[in-house]
Amino acid sequence: IDRFRLERARVSFTDQAIQPAVKTALTGFSGLITGLSSSPQAQATVELKGKIDDAAPLSLTGRVSPLARPASADLKLDLRGADLTPAGPYVARYAGFALDRGSLSLAVQLRLANRRIESSDVATLDQFTLGAKSNSPDATKLPVSLAVALLKDRQGQIVIDIPIQGSLDDPEFRVGRVVWR
């Protein structure tokens, strides 16, 4: 397939296994994938962009050779300022507190070559604020509100930097230093 183009696609997600139901959508998803082929030597170029719930910009760019032996990829994912309140029911259920507000930004750079994976992953939670206790039976017993308060910097951000590297042949990936600013 020489060119595969998406224009203003929408992908909706609803999880009704939790109440209230969690709903989110990837909106305005557009872009181009070129060079898709069943040939093991082929390398496709990916350039996709969209938004989470019509607001937070998301992009996926890079190159991928899924049928090469071994497979290879060099991809970059960038998400800026996704509102976390639609995921509030998960936070209430598993963290034990309602989610008042917060947003998520991600910067991921992934490289796969010769069955080795190297990934630079930075997640930033901005103004992540917990509300009232939920009394969920599935909630952790850990001091979540204390942990959130200790991890926040002066600007109200929690930055988690987790580089990952390892071999696809070894189930124990080495997780590098975890840096919390």
CSV table of C-alpha atoms in Angstrom, one decimal:
chain,number,residue,atom,x,y,z
A,1,ILE,CA,0.0,0.0,0.0
A,2,ASP,CA,1.8,3.1,-1.2
A,3,ARG,CA,-0.3,5.6,0.8
A,4,PHE,CA,-2.9,5.2,3.5
A,5,ARG,CA,-4.6,8.5,4.5
A,6,LEU,CA,-6.9,9.2,7.4
A,7,GLU,CA,-9.0,12.4,7.5
A,8,ARG,CA,-10.9,13.5,10.5
A,9,ALA,CA,-11.4,10.0,11.9
A,10,ARG,CA,-12.9,9.5,15.3
A,11,VAL,CA,-12.4,6.6,17.7
A,12,SER,CA,-14.6,6.5,20.8
A,13,PHE,CA,-13.9,4.4,24.0
A,14,THR,CA,-16.5,3.6,26.6
A,15,ASP,CA,-15.9,1.4,29.7
A,16,GLN,CA,-19.3,0.5,31.2
A,17,ALA,CA,-17.7,-2.0,33.6
A,18,ILE,CA,-17.1,0.9,36.0
A,19,GLN,CA,-19.8,3.3,37.2
A,20,PRO,CA,-20.1,6.0,36.2
A,21,ALA,CA,-18.9,4.8,32.8
A,22,VAL,CA,-15.6,6.1,31.5
A,23,LYS,CA,-15.9,7.8,28.1
A,24,THR,CA,-13.2,9.3,25.9
A,25,ALA,CA,-12.5,9.8,22.2
A,26,LEU,CA,-9.6,10.3,19.8
A,27,THR,CA,-11.0,13.0,17.5
A,28,GLY,CA,-9.9,14.7,14.3
A,29,PHE,CA,-7.4,11.9,13.7
A,30,SER,CA,-5.7,12.6,10.4
A,31,GLY,CA,-2.5,11.8,8.7
A,32,LEU,CA,-0.6,9.6,6.4
A,33,ILE,CA,1.1,6.2,6.5
A,34,THR,CA,3.3,5.5,3.5
A,35,GLY,CA,5.2,2.5,2.3
A,36,LEU,CA,3.2,-0.2,4.0
A,37,SER,CA,4.2,-3.5,2.4
A,38,SER,CA,4.2,-7.3,3.1
A,39,SER,CA,7.9,-7.2,2.1
A,40,PRO,CA,10.2,-7.8,5.1
A,41,GLN,CA,12.5,-5.1,3.8
A,42,ALA,CA,9.8,-2.4,3.6
A,43,GLN,CA,9.8,0.5,6.0
A,44,ALA,CA,6.6,2.5,6.5
A,45,THR,CA,6.6,6.2,7.5
A,46,VAL,CA,3.9,7.2,10.0
A,47,GLU,CA,2.7,10.8,10.4
A,48,LEU,CA,-0.6,10.9,12.4
A,49,LYS,CA,-2.2,13.7,14.5
A,50,GLY,CA,-5.4,14.1,16.4
A,51,LYS,CA,-6.8,15.3,19.7
A,52,ILE,CA,-8.1,13.6,22.8
A,53,ASP,CA,-11.7,14.7,23.4
A,54,ASP,CA,-11.4,17.6,20.9
A,55,ALA,CA,-8.8,19.3,23.1
A,56,ALA,CA,-5.4,17.7,23.8
A,57,PRO,CA,-3.1,17.4,20.8
A,58,LEU,CA,-1.7,13.9,20.1
A,59,SER,CA,0.9,13.0,17.4
A,60,LEU,CA,2.6,9.7,16.4
A,61,THR,CA,5.4,10.0,13.9
A,62,GLY,CA,8.3,7.9,12.8
A,63,ARG,CA,9.2,4.7,10.9
A,64,VAL,CA,8.2,1.1,11.4
A,65,SER,CA,9.1,-2.2,9.7
A,66,PRO,CA,6.7,-4.7,11.3
A,67,LEU,CA,7.4,-7.6,9.0
A,68,ALA,CA,11.2,-7.3,9.0
A,69,ARG,CA,13.2,-10.1,10.6
A,70,PRO,CA,13.7,-8.8,13.2
A,71,ALA,CA,11.0,-6.1,13.3
A,72,SER,CA,12.2,-2.5,13.8
A,73,ALA,CA,10.6,0.8,14.7
A,74,ASP,CA,11.6,4.4,15.5
A,75,LEU,CA,8.5,6.1,16.8
A,76,LYS,CA,7.7,9.3,18.7
A,77,LEU,CA,4.4,9.8,20.6
A,78,ASP,CA,3.6,13.3,21.9
A,79,LEU,CA,0.5,14.1,23.9
A,80,ARG,CA,-0.1,17.6,25.5
A,81,GLY,CA,-2.5,18.4,28.3
A,82,ALA,CA,-5.1,15.6,28.1
A,83,ASP,CA,-7.8,16.2,30.7
A,84,LEU,CA,-7.8,13.4,33.2
A,85,THR,CA,-11.3,14.0,34.7
A,86,PRO,CA,-13.0,11.5,32.3
A,87,ALA,CA,-10.8,8.9,34.0
A,88,GLY,CA,-12.0,10.0,37.4
A,89,PRO,CA,-14.0,6.8,38.0
A,90,TYR,CA,-10.8,4.7,37.8
A,91,VAL,CA,-9.0,7.0,40.2
A,92,ALA,CA,-11.9,6.8,42.7
A,93,ARG,CA,-12.1,3.0,42.4
A,94,TYR,CA,-8.4,2.2,42.7
A,95,ALA,CA,-6.8,5.2,44.4
A,96,GLY,CA,-9.7,5.7,46.9
A,97,PHE,CA,-10.3,9.4,46.1
A,98,ALA,CA,-12.3,11.3,43.6
A,99,LEU,CA,-10.3,13.2,41.0
A,100,ASP,CA,-11.0,16.9,41.1
A,101,ARG,CA,-8.8,17.9,38.2
A,102,GLY,CA,-5.6,17.2,36.4
A,103,SER,CA,-4.0,16.8,33.0
A,104,LEU,CA,-1.5,14.4,31.4
A,105,SER,CA,1.3,15.1,28.9
A,106,LEU,CA,3.4,12.3,27.5
A,107,ALA,CA,6.6,12.3,25.5
A,108,VAL,CA,7.7,8.9,24.3
A,109,GLN,CA,10.5,8.0,22.0
A,110,LEU,CA,10.7,4.3,21.2
A,111,ARG,CA,13.4,2.5,19.2
A,112,LEU,CA,13.2,-1.2,18.4
A,113,ALA,CA,16.2,-2.7,16.5
A,114,ASN,CA,17.8,-6.2,16.5
A,115,ARG,CA,15.1,-7.4,19.1
A,116,ARG,CA,16.3,-4.7,21.5
A,117,ILE,CA,14.0,-2.0,22.8
A,118,GLU,CA,15.0,1.4,24.0
A,119,SER,CA,12.4,3.8,25.2
A,120,SER,CA,12.5,7.3,26.7
A,121,ASP,CA,9.2,7.9,28.5
A,122,VAL,CA,8.3,11.2,30.3
A,123,ALA,CA,4.8,11.5,31.8
A,124,THR,CA,3.8,14.9,33.3
A,125,LEU,CA,0.7,15.2,35.6
A,126,ASP,CA,-0.2,18.8,35.9
A,127,GLN,CA,-2.4,20.1,38.7
A,128,PHE,CA,-3.4,16.5,39.6
A,129,THR,CA,-5.7,17.1,42.5
A,130,LEU,CA,-7.6,14.5,44.6
A,131,GLY,CA,-11.0,15.2,46.2
A,132,ALA,CA,-13.2,13.4,48.7
A,133,LYS,CA,-12.5,9.9,49.8
A,134,SER,CA,-14.4,7.3,47.7
A,135,ASN,CA,-14.6,4.4,50.2
A,136,SER,CA,-14.1,2.0,47.3
A,137,PRO,CA,-13.4,-1.6,48.4
A,138,ASP,CA,-10.9,-1.9,45.5
A,139,ALA,CA,-8.8,1.1,46.6
A,140,THR,CA,-5.2,0.7,47.6
A,141,LYS,CA,-4.4,1.1,51.3
A,142,LEU,CA,-1.3,3.2,50.5
A,143,PRO,CA,-1.3,6.9,51.5
A,144,VAL,CA,-2.1,8.1,48.0
A,145,SER,CA,-2.9,11.7,48.9
A,146,LEU,CA,0.4,12.0,50.8
A,147,ALA,CA,2.3,10.5,47.8
A,148,VAL,CA,0.7,13.0,45.4
A,149,ALA,CA,1.6,15.9,47.7
A,150,LEU,CA,5.2,14.8,48.1
A,151,LEU,CA,5.7,14.2,44.3
A,152,LYS,CA,4.4,17.6,43.2
A,153,ASP,CA,6.9,20.3,42.4
A,154,ARG,CA,6.3,24.1,43.1
A,155,GLN,CA,4.4,24.4,39.9
A,156,GLY,CA,2.0,21.6,40.8
A,157,GLN,CA,3.5,19.1,38.4
A,158,ILE,CA,4.5,15.5,38.9
A,159,VAL,CA,7.1,14.6,36.3
A,160,ILE,CA,8.0,10.9,35.9
A,161,ASP,CA,10.9,10.0,33.7
A,162,ILE,CA,11.3,6.3,33.0
A,163,PRO,CA,13.8,5.2,30.4
A,164,ILE,CA,13.3,1.5,29.5
A,165,GLN,CA,15.7,-0.8,27.7
A,166,GLY,CA,15.9,-4.5,27.2
A,167,SER,CA,15.7,-7.4,24.9
A,168,LEU,CA,12.5,-8.9,23.5
A,169,ASP,CA,14.1,-12.3,24.2
A,170,ASP,CA,14.4,-11.5,27.9
A,171,PRO,CA,11.2,-11.1,29.8
A,172,GLU,CA,13.0,-9.0,32.5
A,173,PHE,CA,13.4,-5.6,30.9
A,174,ARG,CA,15.8,-3.3,32.8
A,175,VAL,CA,13.9,-0.2,33.9
A,176,GLY,CA,16.5,2.6,34.3
A,177,ARG,CA,16.5,5.3,36.8
A,178,VAL,CA,13.2,6.8,37.8
A,179,VAL,CA,13.5,10.6,38.1
A,180,TRP,CA,10.8,12.5,39.9
A,181,ARG,CA,11.2,16.3,39.8
